[in-house]
Coordinates of C-alpha atoms (C1' of nucleotides) in Angstrom, one line a residue:
Chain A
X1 CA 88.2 60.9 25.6
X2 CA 86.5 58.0 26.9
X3 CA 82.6 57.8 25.6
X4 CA 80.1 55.1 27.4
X5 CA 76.3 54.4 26.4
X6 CA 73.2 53.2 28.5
X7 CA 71.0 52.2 25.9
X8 CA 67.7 51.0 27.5
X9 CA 64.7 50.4 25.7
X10 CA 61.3 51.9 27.0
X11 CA 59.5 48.7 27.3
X12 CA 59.3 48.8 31.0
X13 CA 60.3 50.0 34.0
X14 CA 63.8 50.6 34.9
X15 CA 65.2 47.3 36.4
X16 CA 67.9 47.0 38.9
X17 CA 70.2 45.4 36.9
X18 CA 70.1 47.8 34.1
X19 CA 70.8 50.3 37.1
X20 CA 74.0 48.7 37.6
X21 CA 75.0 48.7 34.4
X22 CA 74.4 52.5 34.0
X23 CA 76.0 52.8 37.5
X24 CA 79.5 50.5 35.9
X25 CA 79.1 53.0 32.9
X26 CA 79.0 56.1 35.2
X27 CA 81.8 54.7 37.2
X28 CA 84.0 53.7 34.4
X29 CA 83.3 57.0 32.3
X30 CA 83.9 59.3 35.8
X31 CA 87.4 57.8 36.4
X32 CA 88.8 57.8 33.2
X33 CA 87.7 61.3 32.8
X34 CA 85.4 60.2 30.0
X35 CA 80.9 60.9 29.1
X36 CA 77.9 59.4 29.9
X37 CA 75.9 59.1 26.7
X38 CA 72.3 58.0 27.7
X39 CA 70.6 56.5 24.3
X40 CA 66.9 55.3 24.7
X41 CA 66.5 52.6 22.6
X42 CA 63.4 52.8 21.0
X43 CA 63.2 51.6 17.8
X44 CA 60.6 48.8 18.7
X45 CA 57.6 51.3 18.2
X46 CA 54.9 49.0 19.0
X47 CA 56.4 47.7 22.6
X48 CA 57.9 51.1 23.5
X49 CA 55.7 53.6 26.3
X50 CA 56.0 57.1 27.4
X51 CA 55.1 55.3 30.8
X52 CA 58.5 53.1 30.9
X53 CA 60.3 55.9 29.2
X54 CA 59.5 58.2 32.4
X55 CA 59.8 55.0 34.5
X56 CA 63.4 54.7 33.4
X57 CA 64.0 58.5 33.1
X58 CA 63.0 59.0 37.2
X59 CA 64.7 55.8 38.1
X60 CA 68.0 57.1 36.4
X61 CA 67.6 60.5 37.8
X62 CA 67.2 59.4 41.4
X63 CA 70.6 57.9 41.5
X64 CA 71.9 61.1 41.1
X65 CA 74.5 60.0 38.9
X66 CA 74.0 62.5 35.8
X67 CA 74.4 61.5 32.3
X68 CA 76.0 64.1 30.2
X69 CA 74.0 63.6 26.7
X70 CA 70.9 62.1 25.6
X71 CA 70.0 60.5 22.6
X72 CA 66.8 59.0 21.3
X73 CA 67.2 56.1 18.3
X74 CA 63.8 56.4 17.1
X75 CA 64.7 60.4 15.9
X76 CA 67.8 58.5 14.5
X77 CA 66.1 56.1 11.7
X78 CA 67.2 57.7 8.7
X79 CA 71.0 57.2 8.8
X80 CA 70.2 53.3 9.9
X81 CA 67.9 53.0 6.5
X82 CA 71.0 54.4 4.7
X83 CA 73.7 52.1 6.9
X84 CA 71.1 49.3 5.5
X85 CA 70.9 50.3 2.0
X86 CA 74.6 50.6 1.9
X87 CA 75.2 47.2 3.1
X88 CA 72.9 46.0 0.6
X89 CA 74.7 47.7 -2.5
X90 CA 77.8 46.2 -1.0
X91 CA 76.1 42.8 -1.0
X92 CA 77.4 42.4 2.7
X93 CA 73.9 42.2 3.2
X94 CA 70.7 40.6 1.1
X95 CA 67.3 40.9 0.9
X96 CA 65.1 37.5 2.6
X97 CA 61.9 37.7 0.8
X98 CA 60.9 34.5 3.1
X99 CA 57.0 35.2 4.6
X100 CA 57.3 36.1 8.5
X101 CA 55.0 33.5 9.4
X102 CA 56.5 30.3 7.0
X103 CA 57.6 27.7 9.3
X104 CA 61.1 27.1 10.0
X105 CA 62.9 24.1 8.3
X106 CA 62.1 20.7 10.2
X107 CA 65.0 18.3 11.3
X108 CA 65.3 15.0 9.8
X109 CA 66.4 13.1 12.4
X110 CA 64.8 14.8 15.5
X111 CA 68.0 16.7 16.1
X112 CA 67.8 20.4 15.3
X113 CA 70.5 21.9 13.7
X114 CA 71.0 25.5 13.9
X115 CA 69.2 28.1 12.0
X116 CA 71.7 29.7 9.4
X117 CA 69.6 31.5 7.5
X118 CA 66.0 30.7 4.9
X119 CA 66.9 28.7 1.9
X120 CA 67.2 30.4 -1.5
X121 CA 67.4 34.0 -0.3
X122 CA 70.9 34.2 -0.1
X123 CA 72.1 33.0 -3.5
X124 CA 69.3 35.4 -5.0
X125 CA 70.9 37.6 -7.9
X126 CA 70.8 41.2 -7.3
X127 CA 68.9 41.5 -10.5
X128 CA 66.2 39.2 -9.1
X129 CA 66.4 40.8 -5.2
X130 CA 65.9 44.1 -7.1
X131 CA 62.8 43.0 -9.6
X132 CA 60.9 41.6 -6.8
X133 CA 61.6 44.2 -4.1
X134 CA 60.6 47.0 -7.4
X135 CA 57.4 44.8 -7.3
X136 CA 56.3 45.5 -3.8
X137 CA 57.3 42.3 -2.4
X138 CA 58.1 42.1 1.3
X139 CA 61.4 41.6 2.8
X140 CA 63.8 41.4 5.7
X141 CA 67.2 42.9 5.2
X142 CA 69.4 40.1 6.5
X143 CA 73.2 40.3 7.5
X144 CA 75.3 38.0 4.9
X145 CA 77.8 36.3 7.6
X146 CA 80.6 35.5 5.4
X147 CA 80.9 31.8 5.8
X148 CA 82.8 30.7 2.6
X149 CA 85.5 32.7 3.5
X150 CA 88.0 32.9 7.1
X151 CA 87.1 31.2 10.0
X152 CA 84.6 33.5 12.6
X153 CA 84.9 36.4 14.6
X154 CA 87.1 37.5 17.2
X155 CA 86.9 40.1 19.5
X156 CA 88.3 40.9 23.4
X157 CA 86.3 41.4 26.2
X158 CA 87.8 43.6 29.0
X159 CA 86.0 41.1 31.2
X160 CA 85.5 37.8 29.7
X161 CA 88.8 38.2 27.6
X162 CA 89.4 36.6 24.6
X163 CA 86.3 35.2 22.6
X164 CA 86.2 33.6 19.4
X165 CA 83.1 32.2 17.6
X166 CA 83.2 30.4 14.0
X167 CA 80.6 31.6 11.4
X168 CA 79.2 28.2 11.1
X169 CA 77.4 29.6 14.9
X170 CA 76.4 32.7 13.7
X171 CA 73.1 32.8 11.7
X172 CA 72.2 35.7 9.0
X173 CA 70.8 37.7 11.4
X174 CA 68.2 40.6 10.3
X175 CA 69.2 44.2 10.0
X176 CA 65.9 45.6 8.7
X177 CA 62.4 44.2 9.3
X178 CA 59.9 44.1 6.6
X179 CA 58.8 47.6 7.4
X180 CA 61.7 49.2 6.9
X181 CA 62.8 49.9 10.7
X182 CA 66.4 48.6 11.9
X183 CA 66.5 45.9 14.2
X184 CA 68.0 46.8 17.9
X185 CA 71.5 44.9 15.9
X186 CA 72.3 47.3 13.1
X187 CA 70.7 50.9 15.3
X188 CA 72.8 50.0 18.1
X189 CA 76.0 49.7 16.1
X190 CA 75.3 52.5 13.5
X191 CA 74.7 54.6 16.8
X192 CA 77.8 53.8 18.5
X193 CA 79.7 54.9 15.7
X194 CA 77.9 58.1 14.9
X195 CA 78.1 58.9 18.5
X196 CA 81.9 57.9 18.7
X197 CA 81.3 55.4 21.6
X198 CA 84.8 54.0 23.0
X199 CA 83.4 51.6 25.5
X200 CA 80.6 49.2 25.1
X201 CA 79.7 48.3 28.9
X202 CA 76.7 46.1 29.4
X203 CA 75.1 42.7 30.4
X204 CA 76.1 39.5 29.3
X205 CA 73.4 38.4 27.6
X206 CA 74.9 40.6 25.0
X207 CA 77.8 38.5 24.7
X208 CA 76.6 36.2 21.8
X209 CA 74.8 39.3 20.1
X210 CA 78.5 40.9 19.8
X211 CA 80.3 38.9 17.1
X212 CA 77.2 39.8 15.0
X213 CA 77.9 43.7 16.0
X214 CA 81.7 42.8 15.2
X215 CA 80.6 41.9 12.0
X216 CA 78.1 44.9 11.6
X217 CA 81.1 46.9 12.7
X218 CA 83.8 45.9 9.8
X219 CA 80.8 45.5 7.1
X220 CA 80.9 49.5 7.7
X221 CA 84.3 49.8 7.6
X222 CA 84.2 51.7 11.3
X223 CA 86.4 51.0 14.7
X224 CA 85.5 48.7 16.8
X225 CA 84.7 50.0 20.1
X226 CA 86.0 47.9 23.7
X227 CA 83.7 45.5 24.9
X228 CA 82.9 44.5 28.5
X229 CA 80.3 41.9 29.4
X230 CA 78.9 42.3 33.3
X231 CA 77.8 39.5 34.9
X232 CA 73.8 39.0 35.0
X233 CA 72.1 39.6 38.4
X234 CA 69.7 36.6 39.2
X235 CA 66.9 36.4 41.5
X236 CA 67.1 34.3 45.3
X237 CA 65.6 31.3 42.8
X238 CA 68.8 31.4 40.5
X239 CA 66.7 32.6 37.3
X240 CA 67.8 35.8 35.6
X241 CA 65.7 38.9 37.7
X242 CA 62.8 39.6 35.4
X243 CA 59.8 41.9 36.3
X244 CA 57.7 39.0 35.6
X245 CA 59.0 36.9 37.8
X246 CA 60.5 39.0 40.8
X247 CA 57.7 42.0 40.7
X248 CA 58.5 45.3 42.1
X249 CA 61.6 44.4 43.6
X250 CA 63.5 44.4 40.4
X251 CA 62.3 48.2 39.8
X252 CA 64.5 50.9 41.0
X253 CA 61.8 53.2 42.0
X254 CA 60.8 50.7 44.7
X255 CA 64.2 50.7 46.1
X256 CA 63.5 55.1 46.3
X257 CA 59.7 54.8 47.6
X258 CA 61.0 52.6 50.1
X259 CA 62.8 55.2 51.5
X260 CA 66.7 54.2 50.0
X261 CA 69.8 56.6 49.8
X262 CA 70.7 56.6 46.3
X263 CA 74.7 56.6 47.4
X264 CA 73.7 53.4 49.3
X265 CA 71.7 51.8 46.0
X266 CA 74.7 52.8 43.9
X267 CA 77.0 51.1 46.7
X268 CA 75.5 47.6 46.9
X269 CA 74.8 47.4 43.1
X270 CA 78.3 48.5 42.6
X271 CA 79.3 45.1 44.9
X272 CA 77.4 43.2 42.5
X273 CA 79.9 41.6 40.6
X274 CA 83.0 44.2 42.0
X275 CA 84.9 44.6 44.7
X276 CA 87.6 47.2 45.5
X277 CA 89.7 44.1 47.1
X278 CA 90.4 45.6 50.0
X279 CA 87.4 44.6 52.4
X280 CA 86.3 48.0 52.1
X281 CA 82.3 47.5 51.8
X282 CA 80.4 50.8 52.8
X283 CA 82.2 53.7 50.2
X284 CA 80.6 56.8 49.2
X285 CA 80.5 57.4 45.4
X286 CA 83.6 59.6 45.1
X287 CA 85.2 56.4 46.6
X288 CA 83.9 54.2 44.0
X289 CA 85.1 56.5 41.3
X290 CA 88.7 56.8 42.4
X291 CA 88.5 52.6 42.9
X292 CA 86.6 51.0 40.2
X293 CA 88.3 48.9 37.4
X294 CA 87.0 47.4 34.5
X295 CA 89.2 44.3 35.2
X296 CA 88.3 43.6 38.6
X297 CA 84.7 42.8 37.2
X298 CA 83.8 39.0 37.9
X299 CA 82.5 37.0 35.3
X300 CA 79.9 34.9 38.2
X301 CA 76.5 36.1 38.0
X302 CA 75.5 37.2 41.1
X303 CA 72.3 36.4 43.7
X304 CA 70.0 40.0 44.8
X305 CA 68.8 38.1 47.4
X306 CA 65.0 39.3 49.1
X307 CA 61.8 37.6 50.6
X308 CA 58.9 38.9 49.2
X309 CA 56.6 37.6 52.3
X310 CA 59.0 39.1 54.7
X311 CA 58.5 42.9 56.1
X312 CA 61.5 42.8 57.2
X313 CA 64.1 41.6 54.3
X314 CA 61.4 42.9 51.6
X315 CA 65.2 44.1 49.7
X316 CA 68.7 42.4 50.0
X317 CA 70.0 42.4 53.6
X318 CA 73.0 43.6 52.4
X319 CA 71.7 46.5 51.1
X320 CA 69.0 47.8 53.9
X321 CA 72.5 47.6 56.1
X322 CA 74.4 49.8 53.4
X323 CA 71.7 52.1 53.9
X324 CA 71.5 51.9 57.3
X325 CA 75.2 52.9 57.3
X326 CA 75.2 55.6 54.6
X327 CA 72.1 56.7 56.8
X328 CA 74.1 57.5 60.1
X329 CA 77.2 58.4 58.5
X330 CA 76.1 61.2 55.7
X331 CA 76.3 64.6 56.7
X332 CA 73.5 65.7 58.2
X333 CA 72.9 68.4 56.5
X334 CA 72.7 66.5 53.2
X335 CA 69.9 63.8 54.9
X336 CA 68.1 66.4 56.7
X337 CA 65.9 67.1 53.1
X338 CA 65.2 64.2 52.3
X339 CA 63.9 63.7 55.9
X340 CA 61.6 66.6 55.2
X341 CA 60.3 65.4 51.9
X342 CA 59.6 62.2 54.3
X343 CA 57.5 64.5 56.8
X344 CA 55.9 66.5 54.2
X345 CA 54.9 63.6 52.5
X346 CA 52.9 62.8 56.0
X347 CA 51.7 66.4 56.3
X348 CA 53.5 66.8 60.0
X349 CA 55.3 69.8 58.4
X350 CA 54.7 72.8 59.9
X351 CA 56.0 76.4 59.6
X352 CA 58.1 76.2 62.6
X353 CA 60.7 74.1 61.2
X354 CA 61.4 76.6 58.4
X355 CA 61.6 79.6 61.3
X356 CA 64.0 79.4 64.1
X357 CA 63.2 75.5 64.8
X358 CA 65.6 74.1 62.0
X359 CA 68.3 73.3 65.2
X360 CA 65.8 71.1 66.9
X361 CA 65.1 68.9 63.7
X362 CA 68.5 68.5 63.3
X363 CA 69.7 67.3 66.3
X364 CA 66.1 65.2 66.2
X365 CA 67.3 63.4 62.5
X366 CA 71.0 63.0 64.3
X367 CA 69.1 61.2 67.6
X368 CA 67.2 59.0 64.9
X369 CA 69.1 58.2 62.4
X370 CA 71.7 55.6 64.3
X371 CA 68.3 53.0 64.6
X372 CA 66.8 53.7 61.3
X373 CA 67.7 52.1 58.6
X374 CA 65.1 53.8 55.6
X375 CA 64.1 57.5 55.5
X376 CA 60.5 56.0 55.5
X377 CA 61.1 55.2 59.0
X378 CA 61.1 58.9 60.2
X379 CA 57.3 59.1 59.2
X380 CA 56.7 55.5 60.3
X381 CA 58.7 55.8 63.9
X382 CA 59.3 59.0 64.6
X383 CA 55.7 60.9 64.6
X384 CA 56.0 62.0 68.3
X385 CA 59.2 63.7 67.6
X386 CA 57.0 66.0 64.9
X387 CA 53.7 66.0 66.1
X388 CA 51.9 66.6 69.0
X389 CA 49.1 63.9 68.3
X390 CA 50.8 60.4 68.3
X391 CA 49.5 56.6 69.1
X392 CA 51.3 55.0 72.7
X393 CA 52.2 51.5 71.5
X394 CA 51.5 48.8 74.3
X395 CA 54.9 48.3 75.5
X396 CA 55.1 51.9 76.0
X397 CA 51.8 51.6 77.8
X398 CA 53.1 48.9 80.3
X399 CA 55.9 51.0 81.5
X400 CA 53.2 53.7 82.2
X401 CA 51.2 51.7 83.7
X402 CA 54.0 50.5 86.5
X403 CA 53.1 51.1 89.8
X404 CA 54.4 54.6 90.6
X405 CA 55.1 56.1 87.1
X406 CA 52.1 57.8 86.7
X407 CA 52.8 60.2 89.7
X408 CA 56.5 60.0 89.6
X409 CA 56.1 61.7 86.1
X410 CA 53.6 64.6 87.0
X411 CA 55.8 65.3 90.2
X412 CA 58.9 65.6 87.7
X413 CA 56.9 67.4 85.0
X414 CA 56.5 70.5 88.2
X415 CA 60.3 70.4 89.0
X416 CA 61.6 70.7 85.8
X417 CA 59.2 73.8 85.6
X418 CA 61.3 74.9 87.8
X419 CA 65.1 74.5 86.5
X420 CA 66.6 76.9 84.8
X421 CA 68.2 75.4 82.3
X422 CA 66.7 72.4 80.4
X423 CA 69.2 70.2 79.6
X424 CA 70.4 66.6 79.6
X425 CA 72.1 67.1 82.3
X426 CA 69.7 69.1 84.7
X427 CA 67.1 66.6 83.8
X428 CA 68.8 63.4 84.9
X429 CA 69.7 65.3 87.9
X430 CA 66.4 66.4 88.6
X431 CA 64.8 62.6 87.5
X432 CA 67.5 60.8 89.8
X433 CA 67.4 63.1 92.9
X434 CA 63.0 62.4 92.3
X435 CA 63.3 58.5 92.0
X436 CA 65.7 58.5 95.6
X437 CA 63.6 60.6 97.1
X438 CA 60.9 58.1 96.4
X439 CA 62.8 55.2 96.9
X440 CA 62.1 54.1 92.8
X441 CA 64.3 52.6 90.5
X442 CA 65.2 55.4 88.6
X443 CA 64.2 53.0 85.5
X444 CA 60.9 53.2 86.4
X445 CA 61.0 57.0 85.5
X446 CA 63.7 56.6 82.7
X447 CA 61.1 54.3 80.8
X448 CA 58.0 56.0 82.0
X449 CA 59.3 59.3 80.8
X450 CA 60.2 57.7 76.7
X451 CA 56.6 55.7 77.2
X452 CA 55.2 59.3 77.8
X453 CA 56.6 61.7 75.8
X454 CA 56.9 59.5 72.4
X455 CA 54.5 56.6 73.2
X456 CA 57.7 54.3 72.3
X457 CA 59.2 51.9 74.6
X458 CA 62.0 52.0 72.8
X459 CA 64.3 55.6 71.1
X460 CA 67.2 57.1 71.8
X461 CA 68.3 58.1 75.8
X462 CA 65.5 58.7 77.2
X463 CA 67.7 62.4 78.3
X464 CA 67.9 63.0 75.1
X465 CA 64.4 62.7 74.1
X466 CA 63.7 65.2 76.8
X467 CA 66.0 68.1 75.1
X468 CA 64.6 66.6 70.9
X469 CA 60.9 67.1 72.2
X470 CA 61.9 71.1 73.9
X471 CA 60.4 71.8 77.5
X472 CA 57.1 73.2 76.2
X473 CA 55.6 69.9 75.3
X474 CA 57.6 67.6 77.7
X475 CA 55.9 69.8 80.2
X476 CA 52.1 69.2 78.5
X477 CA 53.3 65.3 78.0
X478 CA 54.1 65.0 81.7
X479 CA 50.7 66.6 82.8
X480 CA 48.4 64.9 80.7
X481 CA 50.3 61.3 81.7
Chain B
rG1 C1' 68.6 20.4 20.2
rG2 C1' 73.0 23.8 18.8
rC3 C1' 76.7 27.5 20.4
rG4 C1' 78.8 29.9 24.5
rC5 C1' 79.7 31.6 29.5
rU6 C1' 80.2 30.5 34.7
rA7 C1' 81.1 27.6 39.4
rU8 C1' 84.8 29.6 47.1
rC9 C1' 80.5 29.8 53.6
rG10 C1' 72.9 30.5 53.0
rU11 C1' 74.2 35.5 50.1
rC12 C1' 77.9 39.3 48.3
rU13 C1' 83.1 38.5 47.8
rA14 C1' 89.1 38.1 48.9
rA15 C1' 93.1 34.8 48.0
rG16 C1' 95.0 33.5 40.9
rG17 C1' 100.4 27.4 42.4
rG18 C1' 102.6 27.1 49.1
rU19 C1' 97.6 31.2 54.0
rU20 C1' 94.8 27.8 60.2
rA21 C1' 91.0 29.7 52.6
rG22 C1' 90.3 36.3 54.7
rG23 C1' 86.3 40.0 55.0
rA24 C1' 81.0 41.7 54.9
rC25 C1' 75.6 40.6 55.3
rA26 C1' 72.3 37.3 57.6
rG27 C1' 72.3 33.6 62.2
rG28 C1' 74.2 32.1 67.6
rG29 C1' 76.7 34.0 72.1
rC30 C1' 79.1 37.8 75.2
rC31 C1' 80.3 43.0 76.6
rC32 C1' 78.3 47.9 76.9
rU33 C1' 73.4 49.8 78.8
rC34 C1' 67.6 53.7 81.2
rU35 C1' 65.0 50.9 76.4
rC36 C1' 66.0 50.1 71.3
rA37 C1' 69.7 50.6 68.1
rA38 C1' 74.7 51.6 67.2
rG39 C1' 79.6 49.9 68.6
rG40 C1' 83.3 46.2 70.4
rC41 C1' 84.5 41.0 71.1
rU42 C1' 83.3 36.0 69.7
rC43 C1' 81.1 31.2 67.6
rA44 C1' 79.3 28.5 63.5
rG45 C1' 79.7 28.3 58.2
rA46 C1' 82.7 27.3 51.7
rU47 C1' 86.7 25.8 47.4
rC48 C1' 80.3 21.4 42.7
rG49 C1' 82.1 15.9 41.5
rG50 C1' 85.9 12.9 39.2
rG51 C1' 90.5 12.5 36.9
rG52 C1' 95.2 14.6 35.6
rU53 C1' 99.9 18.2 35.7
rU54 C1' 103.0 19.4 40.1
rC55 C1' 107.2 18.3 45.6
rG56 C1' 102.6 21.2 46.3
rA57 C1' 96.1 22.8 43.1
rA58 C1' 90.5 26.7 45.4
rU59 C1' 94.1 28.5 41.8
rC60 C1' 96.5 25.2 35.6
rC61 C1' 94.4 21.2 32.0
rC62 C1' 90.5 17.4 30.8
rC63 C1' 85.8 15.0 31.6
rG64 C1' 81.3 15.2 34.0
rU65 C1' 77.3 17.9 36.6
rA66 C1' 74.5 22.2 37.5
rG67 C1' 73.1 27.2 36.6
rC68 C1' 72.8 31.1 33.2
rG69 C1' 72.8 33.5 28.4
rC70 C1' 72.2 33.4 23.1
rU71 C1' 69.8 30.6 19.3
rA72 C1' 63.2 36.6 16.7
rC73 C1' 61.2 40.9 11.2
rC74 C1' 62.5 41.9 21.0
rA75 C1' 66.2 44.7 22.9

RNA sequence: GGCGCUAUCGUCUAAGGGUUAGGACAGGGCCCUCUCAAGGCUCAGAUCGGGGUUCGAAUCCCCGUAGCGCUACCA
């Protein structure tokens, strides 16, 4: 059985494009029938919060894409000191007894060659490594690349294919710091072993760390796992998207305080970089389970484009439209809470939603939802429809304000007292047969009516809005125009 | 500096030797219409540059260029 890891590391918030490389982890794992291993990655101590760790905990959990384990590295220490110490007594590895602070080698010529590894440390005899480590002396563990003998690494990339590097590129690279903690190189490998990891899925800054985790791998005498390197997601400037650069955008949590569907998140980061080929854009996750590949994956980073000065395209285009169409295409059933988390959050809930008014809320979310485009905008648009305190916006105004609205309304308000039943259809009768009689436009009391009853110039038909608000209050809204 | 990776409309992408280089978002226009959306139709918009290979190149090869990544006792 398949076995993917997310492996992020608590020093900050979670990021989008770590999102999407849970979400290709998720994706691949669900359609091969295979586990989600969530491993926090937090053997850096000193850069490491609780904060980011429930940063990165709620941000995972509100894509509603469960993992099905989860791991933390820092409980896991032990067995890396012993995968170090073995290394050691196999002299794949040596000790580097160089001070952390002693300045790296100077070129000659102005040209910098590549950093292999500190002069003298490697040829140190194990008698001598042992003496002066016995002694209290302080030392890196550092990974012996084995120059003087083959060529370099290979490995295969599901996505970027074949890749070869020659040891001459790879530098000695540390597998212990000085006080005794693994590096993220040797806990990430000894991890993926222990937890029997078949797929390595992640960002392609990793690329270059992989021979070295190739290397890491055989030294131990394990499997190798697959590899697949994503494409990195860069920000509208064409630099990698970095919290420091980019702010809040880049943190998933924005994306749900915003007021985002998670299936629509997980839709446009799954286009980041995929494609199901088709010219199929807007697909549910089921969809992207039964149609994501591995090797459709593009190897082009990829643009999340947003405008941090605009209101408007604050997120990717793109992605406020997949919401807007996830939005109006969900069942209603399945939006209508999140609506009412919305509400609540506003303190318009009252109890007569949860008793017989459920109906009316429903069919108020279905009249909404097709000119929304966030779940924010049911407490930012759609107060009058909750409430029976709301602000008339000045266009709304103007249409009140139009010579014979004002009357037309009241006179409609004390016929519709009268129908019997209140409905769409009675009410544009009644509203029609009104505006000939008086020789109006029936416009005038089309748009007077909206402007009256939800202070908006613009909604749904204004009909509609008559049968969402319930005669009760259209009744007080028309008197009190 | 060294070592890699990448390059199709503004953006996300399809086509992987033969297409008028397709779709989506965003933009323009039209239709629908009680408003606003939605929806339908439509216009504009791309193969980084230069060399090869080939009857034929966006596609394969080479060289440039640009961007990105790695080059830590960070992950």
């Amino acid at each position: 059985m398949n076995r993917v890891r997310f492996a992020p590391s608590p020093t900050g918030f979670l990021h989008i494009g770590g999102a999407r490389t849970y979400i290709f982890n998720w994706l691949f794992a669900r359609s091969t029938g295979g586990r989600t291993v969530l491993r926090i990655d937090d053997t850096d101590a000193e850069r490491s919060s609780e904060e980011s760790l429930r940063s990165i905990l709620e941000g995972l959990a509100w894509l509603e894409l469960p993992w099905d384990e989860r791991h933390y590295q820092s409980g896991r220490k032990r067995m890396h000191r012993e995968a170090a110490a073995a290394l050691l007594a196999k002299g794949a590895a040596y000790r580097d007894f160089t001070p952390q602070d002693a300045a790296p080698q100077e070129s000659s010529a102005g040209t910098r060659a590549a950093w292999l590894c500190n002069p003298g440390m490697r040829e140190l005899s194990k008698e001598e490594s042992d003496r002066r480590a016995a002694s209290g002396e302080r030392f890196v563990v550092r990974f012996r690349v084995p120059r003087e003998r083959g060529n370099g690494v290979f490995f295969k990339d599901s996505i970027f294919k074949k890749q070869f590097r020659k040891f001459a590129d790879i530098e000695d690279f540390a597998l212990a710091r000085a006080n005794g903690d693994p590096t993220y190189h040797l806990a990430s490998t000894v991890d993926d072993c222990d937890l029997g990891i078949t797929h390595v899925i992640r960002g392609q800054d990793h690329l270059s760390n992989t021979y070295k985790h190739v290397l890491i791998f055989e030294a131990l005498g394990r499997e190798l796992p697959r590899f697949g390197h994503l494409p990195l997601l860069l920000g509208p400037d064409g630099s990698k998207l970095s919290k420091r650069k980019h702010g809040p955008i880049v943190s998933v949590t924005t994306y749900r305080d915003k007021g985002f569907l998670p299936s629509a998140f997980v839709n446009y980061l799954s286009l980041l970089g995929w494609s199901p080929k088709d010219n199929r854009e807007v697909l549910s996750v089921d969809e992207l389970v039964s149609l994501f590949k591995t090797d459709g994956v593009l190897r082009a980073n990829a643009v999340v484009q947003f405008d941090e000065s605009s209101a408007q395209n604050w997120a990717d285009p793109k992605a406020l439209w997949l919401n807007a169409q996830h939005l109006r295409s969900m069942p209603v059933e399945q939006l209508l809470p999140r609506v009412e988390t919305e509400i609540k959050r506003c303190g318009w809930w009252t109890p007569e939603y949860e008793a017989g008014r459920r109906d009316r809320l429903t069919a108020v979310v279905d009249a909404l939802r097709s000119r929304f485009t966030l779940t924010t905008d049911f407490a930012l648009r759609g107060k009058a429809y909750f409430m029976d305190a709301f602000d008339l916006e000045a266009k709304a105004a103007a249409n009140l304000d139009k010579q014979g609205a004002r009357e037309g309304l009241r006179e409609l308000g004390k016929r519709l007292e009268a129908v019997d039943d209140f409905s769409e259809q009675s009410v544009e009768a009644a509203l029609r047969s009104l505006a000939a009689e008086r020789g109006v436009k029936p416009g005038l009391l089309i748009n007077g009516a909206r402007a009256a009853l939800t202070g908006q110039s613009v909604g749904p038909s204004a009909f509609k809005v008559f049968t969402l608000i319930g005669r009760e209050r259209v009744l007080e809204r028309l008197a009190g125009v």
